[in-house]
mmCIF file of C-alpha atoms and ligand atoms in Angstrom:
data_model
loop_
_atom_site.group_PDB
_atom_site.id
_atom_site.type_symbol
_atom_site.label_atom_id
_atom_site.label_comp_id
_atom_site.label_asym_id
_atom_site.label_seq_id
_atom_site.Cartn_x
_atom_site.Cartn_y
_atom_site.Cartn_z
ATOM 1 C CA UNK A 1162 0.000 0.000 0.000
ATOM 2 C CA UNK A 1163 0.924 3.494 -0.663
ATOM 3 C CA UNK A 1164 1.218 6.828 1.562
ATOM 4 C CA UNK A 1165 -2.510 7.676 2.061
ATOM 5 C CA UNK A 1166 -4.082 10.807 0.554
ATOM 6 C CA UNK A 1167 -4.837 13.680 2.852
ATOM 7 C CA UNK A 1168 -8.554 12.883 2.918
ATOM 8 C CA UNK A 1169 -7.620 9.333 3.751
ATOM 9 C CA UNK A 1170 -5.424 10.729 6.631
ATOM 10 C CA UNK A 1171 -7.914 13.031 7.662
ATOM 11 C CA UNK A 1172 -10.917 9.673 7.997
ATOM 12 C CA UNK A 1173 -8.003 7.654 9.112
ATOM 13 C CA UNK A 1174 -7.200 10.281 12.335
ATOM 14 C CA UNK A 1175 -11.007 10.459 13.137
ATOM 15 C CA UNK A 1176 -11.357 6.634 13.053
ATOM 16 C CA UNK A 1177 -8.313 6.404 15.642
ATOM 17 C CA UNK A 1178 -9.556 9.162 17.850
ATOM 18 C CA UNK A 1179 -12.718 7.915 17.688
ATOM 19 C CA UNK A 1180 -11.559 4.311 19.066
ATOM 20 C CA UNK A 1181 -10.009 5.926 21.669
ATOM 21 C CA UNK A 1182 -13.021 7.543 22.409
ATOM 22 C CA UNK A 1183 -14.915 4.292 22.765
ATOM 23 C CA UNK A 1184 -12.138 2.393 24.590
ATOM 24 C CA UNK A 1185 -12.298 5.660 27.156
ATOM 25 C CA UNK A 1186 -15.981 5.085 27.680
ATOM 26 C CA UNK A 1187 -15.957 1.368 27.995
ATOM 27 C CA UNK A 1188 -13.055 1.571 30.545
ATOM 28 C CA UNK A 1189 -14.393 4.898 31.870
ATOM 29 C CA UNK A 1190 -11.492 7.285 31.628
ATOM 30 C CA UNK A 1191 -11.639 10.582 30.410
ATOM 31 C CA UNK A 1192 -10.038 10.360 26.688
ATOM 32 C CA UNK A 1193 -8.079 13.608 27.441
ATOM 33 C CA UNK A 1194 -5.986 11.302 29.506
ATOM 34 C CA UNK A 1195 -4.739 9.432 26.466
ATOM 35 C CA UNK A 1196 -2.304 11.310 24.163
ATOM 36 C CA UNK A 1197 -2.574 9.754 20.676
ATOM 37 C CA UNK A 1198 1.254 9.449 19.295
ATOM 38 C CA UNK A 1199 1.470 9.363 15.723
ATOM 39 C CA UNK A 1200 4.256 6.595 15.034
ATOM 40 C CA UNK A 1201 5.823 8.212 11.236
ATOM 41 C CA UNK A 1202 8.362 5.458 10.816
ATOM 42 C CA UNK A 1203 9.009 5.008 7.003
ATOM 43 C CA UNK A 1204 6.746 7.994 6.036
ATOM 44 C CA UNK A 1205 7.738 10.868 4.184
ATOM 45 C CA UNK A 1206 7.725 14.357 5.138
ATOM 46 C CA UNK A 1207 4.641 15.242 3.803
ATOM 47 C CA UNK A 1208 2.425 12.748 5.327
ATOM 48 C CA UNK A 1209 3.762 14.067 8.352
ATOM 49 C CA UNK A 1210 2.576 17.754 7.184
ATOM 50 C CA UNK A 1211 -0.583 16.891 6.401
ATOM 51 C CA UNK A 1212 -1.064 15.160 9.818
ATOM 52 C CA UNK A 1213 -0.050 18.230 11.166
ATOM 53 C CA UNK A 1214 -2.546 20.047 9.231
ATOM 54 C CA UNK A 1215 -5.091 17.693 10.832
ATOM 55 C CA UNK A 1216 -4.293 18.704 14.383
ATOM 56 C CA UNK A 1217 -1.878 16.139 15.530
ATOM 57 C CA UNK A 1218 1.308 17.641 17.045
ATOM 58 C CA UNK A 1219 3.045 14.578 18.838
ATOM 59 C CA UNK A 1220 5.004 12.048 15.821
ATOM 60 C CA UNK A 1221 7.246 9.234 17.048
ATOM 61 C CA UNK A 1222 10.056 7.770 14.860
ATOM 62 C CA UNK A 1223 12.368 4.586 15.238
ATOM 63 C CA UNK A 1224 15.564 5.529 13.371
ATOM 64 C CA UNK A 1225 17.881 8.154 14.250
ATOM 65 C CA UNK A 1226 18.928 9.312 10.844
ATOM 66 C CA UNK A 1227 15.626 9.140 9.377
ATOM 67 C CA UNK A 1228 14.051 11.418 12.056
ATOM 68 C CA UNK A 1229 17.149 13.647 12.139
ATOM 69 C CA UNK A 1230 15.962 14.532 8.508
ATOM 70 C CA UNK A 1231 12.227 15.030 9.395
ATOM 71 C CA UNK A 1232 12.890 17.058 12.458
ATOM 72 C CA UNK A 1233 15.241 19.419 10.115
ATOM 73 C CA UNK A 1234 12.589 19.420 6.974
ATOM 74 C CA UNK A 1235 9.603 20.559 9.113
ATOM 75 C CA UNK A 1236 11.441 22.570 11.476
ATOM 76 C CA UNK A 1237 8.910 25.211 10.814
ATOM 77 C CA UNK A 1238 5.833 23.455 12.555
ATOM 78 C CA UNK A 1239 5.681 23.282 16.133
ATOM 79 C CA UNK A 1240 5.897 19.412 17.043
ATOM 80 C CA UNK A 1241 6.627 17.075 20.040
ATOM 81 C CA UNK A 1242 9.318 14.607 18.643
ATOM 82 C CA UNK A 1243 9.259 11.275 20.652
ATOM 83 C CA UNK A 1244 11.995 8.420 20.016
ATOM 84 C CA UNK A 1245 10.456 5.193 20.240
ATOM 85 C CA UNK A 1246 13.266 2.940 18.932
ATOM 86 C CA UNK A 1247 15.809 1.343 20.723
ATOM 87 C CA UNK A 1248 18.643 3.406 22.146
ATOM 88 C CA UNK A 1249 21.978 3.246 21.391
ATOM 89 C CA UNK A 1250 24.512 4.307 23.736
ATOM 90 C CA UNK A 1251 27.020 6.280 20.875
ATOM 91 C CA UNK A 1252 23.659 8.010 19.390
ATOM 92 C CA UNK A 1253 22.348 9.283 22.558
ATOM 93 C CA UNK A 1254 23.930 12.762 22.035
ATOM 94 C CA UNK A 1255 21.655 14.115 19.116
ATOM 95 C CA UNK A 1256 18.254 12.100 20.895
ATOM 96 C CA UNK A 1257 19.477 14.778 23.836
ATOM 97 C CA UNK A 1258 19.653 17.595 21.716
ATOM 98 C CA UNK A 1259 16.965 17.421 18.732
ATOM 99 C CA UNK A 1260 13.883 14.977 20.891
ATOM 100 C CA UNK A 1261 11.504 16.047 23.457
ATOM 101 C CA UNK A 1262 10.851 12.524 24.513
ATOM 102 C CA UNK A 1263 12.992 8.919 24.565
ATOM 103 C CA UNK A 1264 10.764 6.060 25.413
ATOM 104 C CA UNK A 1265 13.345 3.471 25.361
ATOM 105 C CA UNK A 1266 15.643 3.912 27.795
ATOM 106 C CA UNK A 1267 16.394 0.454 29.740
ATOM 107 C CA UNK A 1268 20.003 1.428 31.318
ATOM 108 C CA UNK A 1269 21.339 3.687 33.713
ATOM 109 C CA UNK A 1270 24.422 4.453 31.699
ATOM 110 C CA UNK A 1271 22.070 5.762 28.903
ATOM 111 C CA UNK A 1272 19.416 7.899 30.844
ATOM 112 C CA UNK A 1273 23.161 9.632 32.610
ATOM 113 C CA UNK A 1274 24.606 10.416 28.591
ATOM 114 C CA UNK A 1275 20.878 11.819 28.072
ATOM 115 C CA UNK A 1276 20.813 13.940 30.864
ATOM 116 C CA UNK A 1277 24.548 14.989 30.844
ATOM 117 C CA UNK A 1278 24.345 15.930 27.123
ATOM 118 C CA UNK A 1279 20.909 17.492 27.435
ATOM 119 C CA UNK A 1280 21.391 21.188 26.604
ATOM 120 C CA UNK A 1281 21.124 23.683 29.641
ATOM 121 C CA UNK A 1282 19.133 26.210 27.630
ATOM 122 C CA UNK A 1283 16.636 22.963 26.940
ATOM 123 C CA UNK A 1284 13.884 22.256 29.292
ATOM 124 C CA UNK A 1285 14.357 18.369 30.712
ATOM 125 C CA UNK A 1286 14.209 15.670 28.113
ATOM 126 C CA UNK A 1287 11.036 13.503 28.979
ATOM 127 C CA UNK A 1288 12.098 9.856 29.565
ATOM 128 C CA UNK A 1289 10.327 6.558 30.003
ATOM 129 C CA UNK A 1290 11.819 3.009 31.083
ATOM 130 C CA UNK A 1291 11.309 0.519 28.562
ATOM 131 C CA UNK A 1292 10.201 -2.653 30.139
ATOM 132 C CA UNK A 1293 10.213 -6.371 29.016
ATOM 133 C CA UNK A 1294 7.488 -6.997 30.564
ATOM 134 C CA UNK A 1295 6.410 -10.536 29.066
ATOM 135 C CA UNK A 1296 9.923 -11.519 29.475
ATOM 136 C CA UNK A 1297 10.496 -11.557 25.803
ATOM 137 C CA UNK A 1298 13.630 -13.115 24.494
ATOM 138 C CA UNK A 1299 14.930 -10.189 23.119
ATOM 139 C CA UNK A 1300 18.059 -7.583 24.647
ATOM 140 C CA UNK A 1301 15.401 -4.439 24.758
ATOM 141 C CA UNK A 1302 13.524 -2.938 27.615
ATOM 142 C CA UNK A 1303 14.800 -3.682 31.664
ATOM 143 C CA UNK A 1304 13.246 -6.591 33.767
ATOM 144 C CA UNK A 1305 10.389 -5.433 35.864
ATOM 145 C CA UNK A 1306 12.437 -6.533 38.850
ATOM 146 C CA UNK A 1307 14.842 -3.578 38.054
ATOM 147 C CA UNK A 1308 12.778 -1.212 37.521
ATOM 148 C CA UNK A 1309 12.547 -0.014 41.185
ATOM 149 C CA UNK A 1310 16.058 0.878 41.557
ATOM 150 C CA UNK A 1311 16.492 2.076 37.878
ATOM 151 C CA UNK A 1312 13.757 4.916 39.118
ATOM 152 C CA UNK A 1313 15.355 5.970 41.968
ATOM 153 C CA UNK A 1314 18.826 6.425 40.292
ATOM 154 C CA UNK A 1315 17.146 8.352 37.379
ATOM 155 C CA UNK A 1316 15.500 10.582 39.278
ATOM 156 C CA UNK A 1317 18.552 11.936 40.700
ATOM 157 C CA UNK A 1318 19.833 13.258 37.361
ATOM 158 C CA UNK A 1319 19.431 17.026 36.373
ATOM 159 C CA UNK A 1320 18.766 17.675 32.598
ATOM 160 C CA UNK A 1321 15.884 14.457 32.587
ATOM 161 C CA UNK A 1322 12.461 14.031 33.455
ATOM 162 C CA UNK A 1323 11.564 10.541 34.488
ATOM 163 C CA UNK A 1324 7.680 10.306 33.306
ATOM 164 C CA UNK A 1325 6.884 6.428 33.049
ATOM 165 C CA UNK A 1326 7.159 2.795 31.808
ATOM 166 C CA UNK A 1327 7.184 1.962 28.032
ATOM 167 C CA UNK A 1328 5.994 -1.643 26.750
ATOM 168 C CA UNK A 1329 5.623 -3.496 23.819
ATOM 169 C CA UNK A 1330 4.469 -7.206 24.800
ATOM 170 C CA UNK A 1331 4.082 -9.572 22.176
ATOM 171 C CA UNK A 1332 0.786 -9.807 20.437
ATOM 172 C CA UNK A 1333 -0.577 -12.869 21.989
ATOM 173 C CA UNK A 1334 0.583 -11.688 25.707
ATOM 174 C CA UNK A 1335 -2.921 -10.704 27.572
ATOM 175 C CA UNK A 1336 -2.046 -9.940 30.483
ATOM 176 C CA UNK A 1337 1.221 -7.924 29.777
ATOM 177 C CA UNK A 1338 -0.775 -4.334 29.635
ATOM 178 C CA UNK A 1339 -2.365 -5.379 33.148
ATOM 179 C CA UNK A 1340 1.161 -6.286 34.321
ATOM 180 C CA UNK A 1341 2.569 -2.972 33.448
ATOM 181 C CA UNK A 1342 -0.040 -0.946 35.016
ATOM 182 C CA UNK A 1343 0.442 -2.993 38.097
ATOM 183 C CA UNK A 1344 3.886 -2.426 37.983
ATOM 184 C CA UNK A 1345 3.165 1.139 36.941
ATOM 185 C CA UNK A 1346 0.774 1.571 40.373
ATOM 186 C CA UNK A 1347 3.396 0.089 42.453
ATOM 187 C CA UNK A 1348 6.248 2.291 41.355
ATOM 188 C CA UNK A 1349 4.096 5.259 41.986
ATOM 189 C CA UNK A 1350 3.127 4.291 45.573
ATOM 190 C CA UNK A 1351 6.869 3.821 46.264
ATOM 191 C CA UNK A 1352 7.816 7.608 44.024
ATOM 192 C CA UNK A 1353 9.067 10.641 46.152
ATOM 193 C CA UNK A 1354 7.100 12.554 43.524
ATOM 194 C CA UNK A 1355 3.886 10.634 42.245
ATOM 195 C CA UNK A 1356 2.946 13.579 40.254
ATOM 196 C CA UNK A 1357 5.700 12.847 37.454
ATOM 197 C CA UNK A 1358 5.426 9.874 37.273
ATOM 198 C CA UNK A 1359 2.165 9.811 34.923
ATOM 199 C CA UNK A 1360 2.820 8.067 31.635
ATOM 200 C CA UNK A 1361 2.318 4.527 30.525
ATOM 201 C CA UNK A 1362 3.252 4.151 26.721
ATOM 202 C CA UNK A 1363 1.366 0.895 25.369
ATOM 203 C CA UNK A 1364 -0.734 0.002 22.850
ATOM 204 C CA UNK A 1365 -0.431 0.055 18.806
ATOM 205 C CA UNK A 1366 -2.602 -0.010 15.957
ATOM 206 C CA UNK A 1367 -3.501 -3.553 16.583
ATOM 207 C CA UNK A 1368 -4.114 -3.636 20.855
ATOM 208 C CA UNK A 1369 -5.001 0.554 21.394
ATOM 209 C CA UNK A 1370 -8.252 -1.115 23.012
ATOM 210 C CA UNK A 1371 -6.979 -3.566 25.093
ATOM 211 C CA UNK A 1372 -3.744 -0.814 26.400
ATOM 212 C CA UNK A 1373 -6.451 1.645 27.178
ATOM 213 C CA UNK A 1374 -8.782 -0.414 29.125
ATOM 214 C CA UNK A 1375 -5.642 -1.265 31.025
ATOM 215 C CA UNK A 1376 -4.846 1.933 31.712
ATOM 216 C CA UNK A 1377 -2.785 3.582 28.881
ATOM 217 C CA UNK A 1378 -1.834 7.234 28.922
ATOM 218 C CA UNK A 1379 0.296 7.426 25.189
ATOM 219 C CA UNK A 1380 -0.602 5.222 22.436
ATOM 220 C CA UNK A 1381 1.540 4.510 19.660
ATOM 221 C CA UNK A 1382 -0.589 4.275 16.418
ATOM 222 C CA UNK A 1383 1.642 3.685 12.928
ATOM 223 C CA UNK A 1384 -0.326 1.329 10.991
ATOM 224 C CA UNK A 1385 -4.130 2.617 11.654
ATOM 225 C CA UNK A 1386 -3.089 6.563 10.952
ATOM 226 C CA UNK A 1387 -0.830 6.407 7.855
ATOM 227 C CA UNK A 1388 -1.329 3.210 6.050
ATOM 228 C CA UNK A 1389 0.879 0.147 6.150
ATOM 229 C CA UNK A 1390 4.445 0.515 5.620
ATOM 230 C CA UNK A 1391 6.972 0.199 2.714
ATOM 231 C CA UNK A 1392 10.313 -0.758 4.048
ATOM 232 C CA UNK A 1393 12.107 -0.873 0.551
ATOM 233 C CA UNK A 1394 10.271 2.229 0.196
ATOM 234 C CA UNK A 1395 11.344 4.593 2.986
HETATM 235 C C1 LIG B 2189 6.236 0.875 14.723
HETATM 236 C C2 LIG B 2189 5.909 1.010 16.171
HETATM 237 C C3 LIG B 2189 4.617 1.350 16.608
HETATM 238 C C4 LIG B 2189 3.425 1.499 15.672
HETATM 239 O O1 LIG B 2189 2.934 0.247 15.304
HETATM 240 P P1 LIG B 2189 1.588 0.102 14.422
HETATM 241 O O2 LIG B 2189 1.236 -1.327 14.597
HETATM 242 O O3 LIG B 2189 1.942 0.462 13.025
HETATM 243 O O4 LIG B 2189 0.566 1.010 15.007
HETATM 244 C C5 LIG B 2189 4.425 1.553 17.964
HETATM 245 N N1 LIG B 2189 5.424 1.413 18.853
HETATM 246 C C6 LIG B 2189 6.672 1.076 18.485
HETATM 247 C C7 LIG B 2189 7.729 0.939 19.508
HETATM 248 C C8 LIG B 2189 6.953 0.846 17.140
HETATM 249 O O5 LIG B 2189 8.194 0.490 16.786
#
């Protein structure tokens, strides 16, 4: 499939929002407590744009030299850049300087280069903890058992804002977004400030439902907002 048309974006964005809406009321949660993340991986420029057009100001991308050249092409609109991918340590110097948000942060070593390159004339870069929380057999996101003392340590640093948890379970893992919250909850029951800590990044195209009911507060929608992606094709 090919980029969408703006009028396809345009249904597309309602279609999402309006999920949302119904997975609010079902679960009874306001929808103004779920931030809709547009995940732009693979898509040009201009579908970006026209998003923008539409009202959405928050994009998440995966690759660092891909989103280096979106952030520098629409430099002239006013949106919240989130990194979603996974972090590497050498790269976290430009994530510091050119994102507002890094989702994937599952070491201490990394959230200390983020904050220490962080510009001082930047306000704090928002951070979550990426969490394996279906025990996945796969190097990304902490163990749930770390993430405890992985908070503490990160709140200490300066130039960083330490906002949440970050999953992405496997699709046939049911109870992962209930496990996160759970660990979310507990976390914030142990947190010298519960106030920041407010974000729980889960749910995609496929699961936004099933994330919300469980307590999502950012969703990150790719698929369902821009059409499927072209890999060959970036
Ligand atoms: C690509 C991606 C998404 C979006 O997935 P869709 O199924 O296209 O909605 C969300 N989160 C992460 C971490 C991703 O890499």
């Amino acid at each position: 499939m090919r980029t969408l048309s703006m009028n396809h974006f345009k249904d597309a964005r309602n279609q999402v929002l309006h999920q949302i809406q119904v997975a609010c009321e079902q679960a009874q949660r306001d929808p103004a407590t779920v931030q809709l993340l547009a995940v732009s991986k693979t898509h040009p420029d201009s579908a970006l744009r026209e998003m923008y057009q539409l009202g959405q100001r928050a994009f998440g991308e995966n690759y660092l030299q891909e989103a280096l050249d979106k952030i520098e092409a629409l430099d002239d609109l006013d949106i919240e850049w989130h990194f979603i991918g996974h972090v590497q340590r050498n790269k976290t110097k430009l994530l510091a300087e050119k994102f507002d948000w890094v989702h994937g942060v599952d070491r201490l070593i990394i959230a200390e280069r983020l904050s220490s390159q962080r510009l001082q004339t930047q306000p704090p870069l928002n951070l979550c903890i990426q969490v394996n929380i279906d025990h996945q057999d796969s190097k990304d996101g902490c163990q749930p058992e770390d993430v405890a003392q992985l908070v503490e340590e990160i709140s200490q640093l300066p130039q960083v804002r330490l906002r949440g948890i970050m999953v992405i379970p496997a699709p046939d893992q049911i109870t992962a977004f209930t496990d996160a919250k759970q660990l979310f909850e507990q976390v914030k029951s142990h947190h010298q400030q519960p106030q920041d800590w407010d974000t729980l990044s889960m749910g995609m195209s496929g699961d936004l439902q099933q994330a919300i009911a469980a307590g999502a507060s950012i969703v990150r929608i790719g698929t369902a907002l821009f059409g499927a992606r072209d890999y060959a094709k970036p």
